[in-house]
Amino acid sequence: MAETKDRARRRFPRQVYGRGCEPDARFSLANERTYLAWIRTSVALMAAGVALHVFGIGDHSTPSVLASTLLIVCSIVLPVAAWVSWARVERSLREDAPLPAPSLTGPLALVLAVASALVLAAVLL
């Protein structure tokens, strides 16, 4: 038992693994898969932003450049936000507390809506 607690103290991040007790592995692994899905989404946003720029969609107009920049900036911020979300959920699982509300879906939907409108404006102008 003492060995298990010592190992938990050495795991990173301590503010997550140093709390509560070990949850069912299935829940922790599902949380990790969700985190990895956000990472894949970030890579896709990066690819979309680069593709907009490289392929010159909208002939490098201001809306096209803004959409590309918005997608790339979002792809940089998203992994950090996903890490924070993963930690919040993992802490809740370990403390047997209610899961926190999703915090990434709303802002991501807004970014995608704005980027789509900018691409549409670039193509139609």
mmCIF file of C-alpha atoms in Angstrom:
data_model
loop_
_atom_site.group_PDB
_atom_site.id
_atom_site.type_symbol
_atom_site.label_atom_id
_atom_site.label_comp_id
_atom_site.label_asym_id
_atom_site.label_seq_id
_atom_site.Cartn_x
_atom_site.Cartn_y
_atom_site.Cartn_z
ATOM 1 C CA MET A 1 0.000 0.000 0.000
ATOM 2 C CA ALA A 2 2.794 2.440 0.880
ATOM 3 C CA GLU A 3 4.537 1.562 -2.379
ATOM 4 C CA THR A 4 1.385 2.445 -4.338
ATOM 5 C CA LYS A 5 1.085 5.846 -2.621
ATOM 6 C CA ASP A 6 4.784 6.549 -3.217
ATOM 7 C CA ARG A 7 4.418 5.716 -6.903
ATOM 8 C CA ALA A 8 1.345 7.978 -7.145
ATOM 9 C CA ARG A 9 3.365 10.856 -5.674
ATOM 10 C CA ARG A 10 6.014 10.452 -8.370
ATOM 11 C CA ARG A 11 3.534 10.541 -11.257
ATOM 12 C CA PHE A 12 3.185 13.744 -13.253
ATOM 13 C CA PRO A 13 1.278 16.000 -12.764
ATOM 14 C CA ARG A 14 1.198 15.715 -8.978
ATOM 15 C CA GLN A 15 -1.795 18.035 -8.640
ATOM 16 C CA VAL A 16 -3.786 15.342 -10.499
ATOM 17 C CA TYR A 17 -2.269 12.070 -9.327
ATOM 18 C CA GLY A 18 -1.612 13.192 -5.759
ATOM 19 C CA ARG A 19 -5.333 13.412 -5.002
ATOM 20 C CA GLY A 20 -8.023 10.901 -4.217
ATOM 21 C CA CYS A 21 -7.771 7.251 -5.110
ATOM 22 C CA GLU A 22 -7.100 5.391 -8.330
ATOM 23 C CA PRO A 23 -10.287 5.308 -10.465
ATOM 24 C CA ASP A 24 -11.375 2.452 -12.689
ATOM 25 C CA ALA A 25 -8.772 2.221 -15.457
ATOM 26 C CA ARG A 26 -11.488 2.275 -18.132
ATOM 27 C CA PHE A 27 -12.507 5.796 -17.123
ATOM 28 C CA SER A 28 -8.940 7.100 -17.050
ATOM 29 C CA LEU A 29 -8.248 5.544 -20.444
ATOM 30 C CA ALA A 30 -11.448 7.049 -21.886
ATOM 31 C CA ASN A 31 -10.335 10.449 -20.577
ATOM 32 C CA GLU A 32 -6.952 9.944 -22.229
ATOM 33 C CA ARG A 33 -8.598 8.981 -25.539
ATOM 34 C CA THR A 34 -10.648 12.177 -25.388
ATOM 35 C CA TYR A 35 -7.459 14.170 -24.816
ATOM 36 C CA LEU A 36 -5.832 12.486 -27.815
ATOM 37 C CA ALA A 37 -8.909 13.243 -29.939
ATOM 38 C CA TRP A 38 -8.443 16.941 -29.121
ATOM 39 C CA ILE A 39 -4.793 16.638 -30.161
ATOM 40 C CA ARG A 40 -5.886 15.119 -33.503
ATOM 41 C CA THR A 41 -8.355 17.972 -33.903
ATOM 42 C CA SER A 42 -5.536 20.433 -33.307
ATOM 43 C CA VAL A 43 -3.410 18.772 -35.996
ATOM 44 C CA ALA A 44 -6.352 18.930 -38.416
ATOM 45 C CA LEU A 45 -6.842 22.638 -37.712
ATOM 46 C CA MET A 46 -3.141 23.247 -38.341
ATOM 47 C CA ALA A 47 -3.366 21.355 -41.642
ATOM 48 C CA ALA A 48 -6.456 23.331 -42.671
ATOM 49 C CA GLY A 49 -4.805 26.663 -41.860
ATOM 50 C CA VAL A 50 -1.655 25.753 -43.754
ATOM 51 C CA ALA A 51 -3.670 24.418 -46.713
ATOM 52 C CA LEU A 52 -5.651 27.659 -46.939
ATOM 53 C CA HIS A 53 -2.425 29.595 -47.194
ATOM 54 C CA VAL A 54 -0.395 27.242 -49.397
ATOM 55 C CA PHE A 55 -3.144 26.608 -51.925
ATOM 56 C CA GLY A 56 -4.015 30.310 -52.056
ATOM 57 C CA ILE A 57 -7.723 29.830 -51.461
ATOM 58 C CA GLY A 58 -9.193 33.294 -51.830
ATOM 59 C CA ASP A 59 -6.022 34.540 -53.566
ATOM 60 C CA HIS A 60 -4.395 35.485 -50.244
ATOM 61 C CA SER A 61 -7.062 38.102 -49.568
ATOM 62 C CA THR A 62 -7.442 39.564 -46.098
ATOM 63 C CA PRO A 63 -10.312 37.210 -45.114
ATOM 64 C CA SER A 64 -8.322 34.204 -46.334
ATOM 65 C CA VAL A 65 -5.220 35.200 -44.375
ATOM 66 C CA LEU A 66 -7.354 35.897 -41.284
ATOM 67 C CA ALA A 67 -9.033 32.474 -41.549
ATOM 68 C CA SER A 68 -5.684 30.752 -41.963
ATOM 69 C CA THR A 69 -4.210 32.625 -39.011
ATOM 70 C CA LEU A 70 -7.257 31.917 -36.847
ATOM 71 C CA LEU A 71 -7.079 28.184 -37.562
ATOM 72 C CA ILE A 72 -3.343 28.000 -36.872
ATOM 73 C CA VAL A 73 -3.602 30.006 -33.634
ATOM 74 C CA CYS A 74 -6.455 27.759 -32.516
ATOM 75 C CA SER A 75 -4.318 24.711 -33.287
ATOM 76 C CA ILE A 76 -1.644 26.101 -30.965
ATOM 77 C CA VAL A 77 -4.029 26.936 -28.098
ATOM 78 C CA LEU A 78 -6.152 23.773 -28.318
ATOM 79 C CA PRO A 79 -3.592 21.263 -26.957
ATOM 80 C CA VAL A 80 -3.023 23.427 -23.865
ATOM 81 C CA ALA A 81 -6.771 23.715 -23.274
ATOM 82 C CA ALA A 82 -7.131 19.956 -23.851
ATOM 83 C CA TRP A 83 -4.439 19.266 -21.231
ATOM 84 C CA VAL A 84 -6.266 21.455 -18.703
ATOM 85 C CA SER A 85 -9.542 19.693 -19.499
ATOM 86 C CA TRP A 86 -7.897 16.272 -19.145
ATOM 87 C CA ALA A 87 -6.502 17.257 -15.732
ATOM 88 C CA ARG A 88 -9.874 18.587 -14.524
ATOM 89 C CA VAL A 89 -11.666 15.393 -15.519
ATOM 90 C CA GLU A 90 -8.948 13.111 -14.110
ATOM 91 C CA ARG A 91 -9.037 14.984 -10.781
ATOM 92 C CA SER A 92 -12.818 14.597 -10.678
ATOM 93 C CA LEU A 93 -12.527 10.880 -11.378
ATOM 94 C CA ARG A 94 -9.915 10.447 -8.635
ATOM 95 C CA GLU A 95 -11.979 12.431 -6.089
ATOM 96 C CA ASP A 96 -15.246 10.694 -7.078
ATOM 97 C CA ALA A 97 -16.723 14.124 -7.816
ATOM 98 C CA PRO A 98 -19.123 15.135 -10.596
ATOM 99 C CA LEU A 99 -17.415 15.608 -13.942
ATOM 100 C CA PRO A 100 -16.815 19.225 -14.990
ATOM 101 C CA ALA A 101 -18.782 20.716 -17.847
ATOM 102 C CA PRO A 102 -17.131 20.586 -21.280
ATOM 103 C CA SER A 103 -15.151 23.766 -21.846
ATOM 104 C CA LEU A 104 -13.658 23.318 -25.325
ATOM 105 C CA THR A 105 -16.652 22.692 -27.559
ATOM 106 C CA GLY A 106 -18.202 26.173 -27.439
ATOM 107 C CA PRO A 107 -15.062 28.161 -28.234
ATOM 108 C CA LEU A 108 -14.047 25.675 -30.937
ATOM 109 C CA ALA A 109 -17.478 25.927 -32.571
ATOM 110 C CA LEU A 110 -17.169 29.723 -32.568
ATOM 111 C CA VAL A 111 -13.677 29.604 -34.116
ATOM 112 C CA LEU A 112 -14.849 27.220 -36.831
ATOM 113 C CA ALA A 113 -17.908 29.355 -37.594
ATOM 114 C CA VAL A 114 -15.804 32.519 -37.901
ATOM 115 C CA ALA A 115 -13.130 30.761 -39.998
ATOM 116 C CA SER A 116 -15.801 29.319 -42.293
ATOM 117 C CA ALA A 117 -17.399 32.733 -42.756
ATOM 118 C CA LEU A 118 -13.990 34.226 -43.550
ATOM 119 C CA VAL A 119 -13.229 31.512 -46.117
ATOM 120 C CA LEU A 120 -16.634 32.005 -47.700
ATOM 121 C CA ALA A 121 -16.035 35.762 -47.857
ATOM 122 C CA ALA A 122 -12.588 35.188 -49.396
ATOM 123 C CA VAL A 123 -13.967 32.903 -52.088
ATOM 124 C CA LEU A 124 -16.948 35.106 -52.950
ATOM 125 C CA LEU A 125 -15.035 38.408 -53.054
#
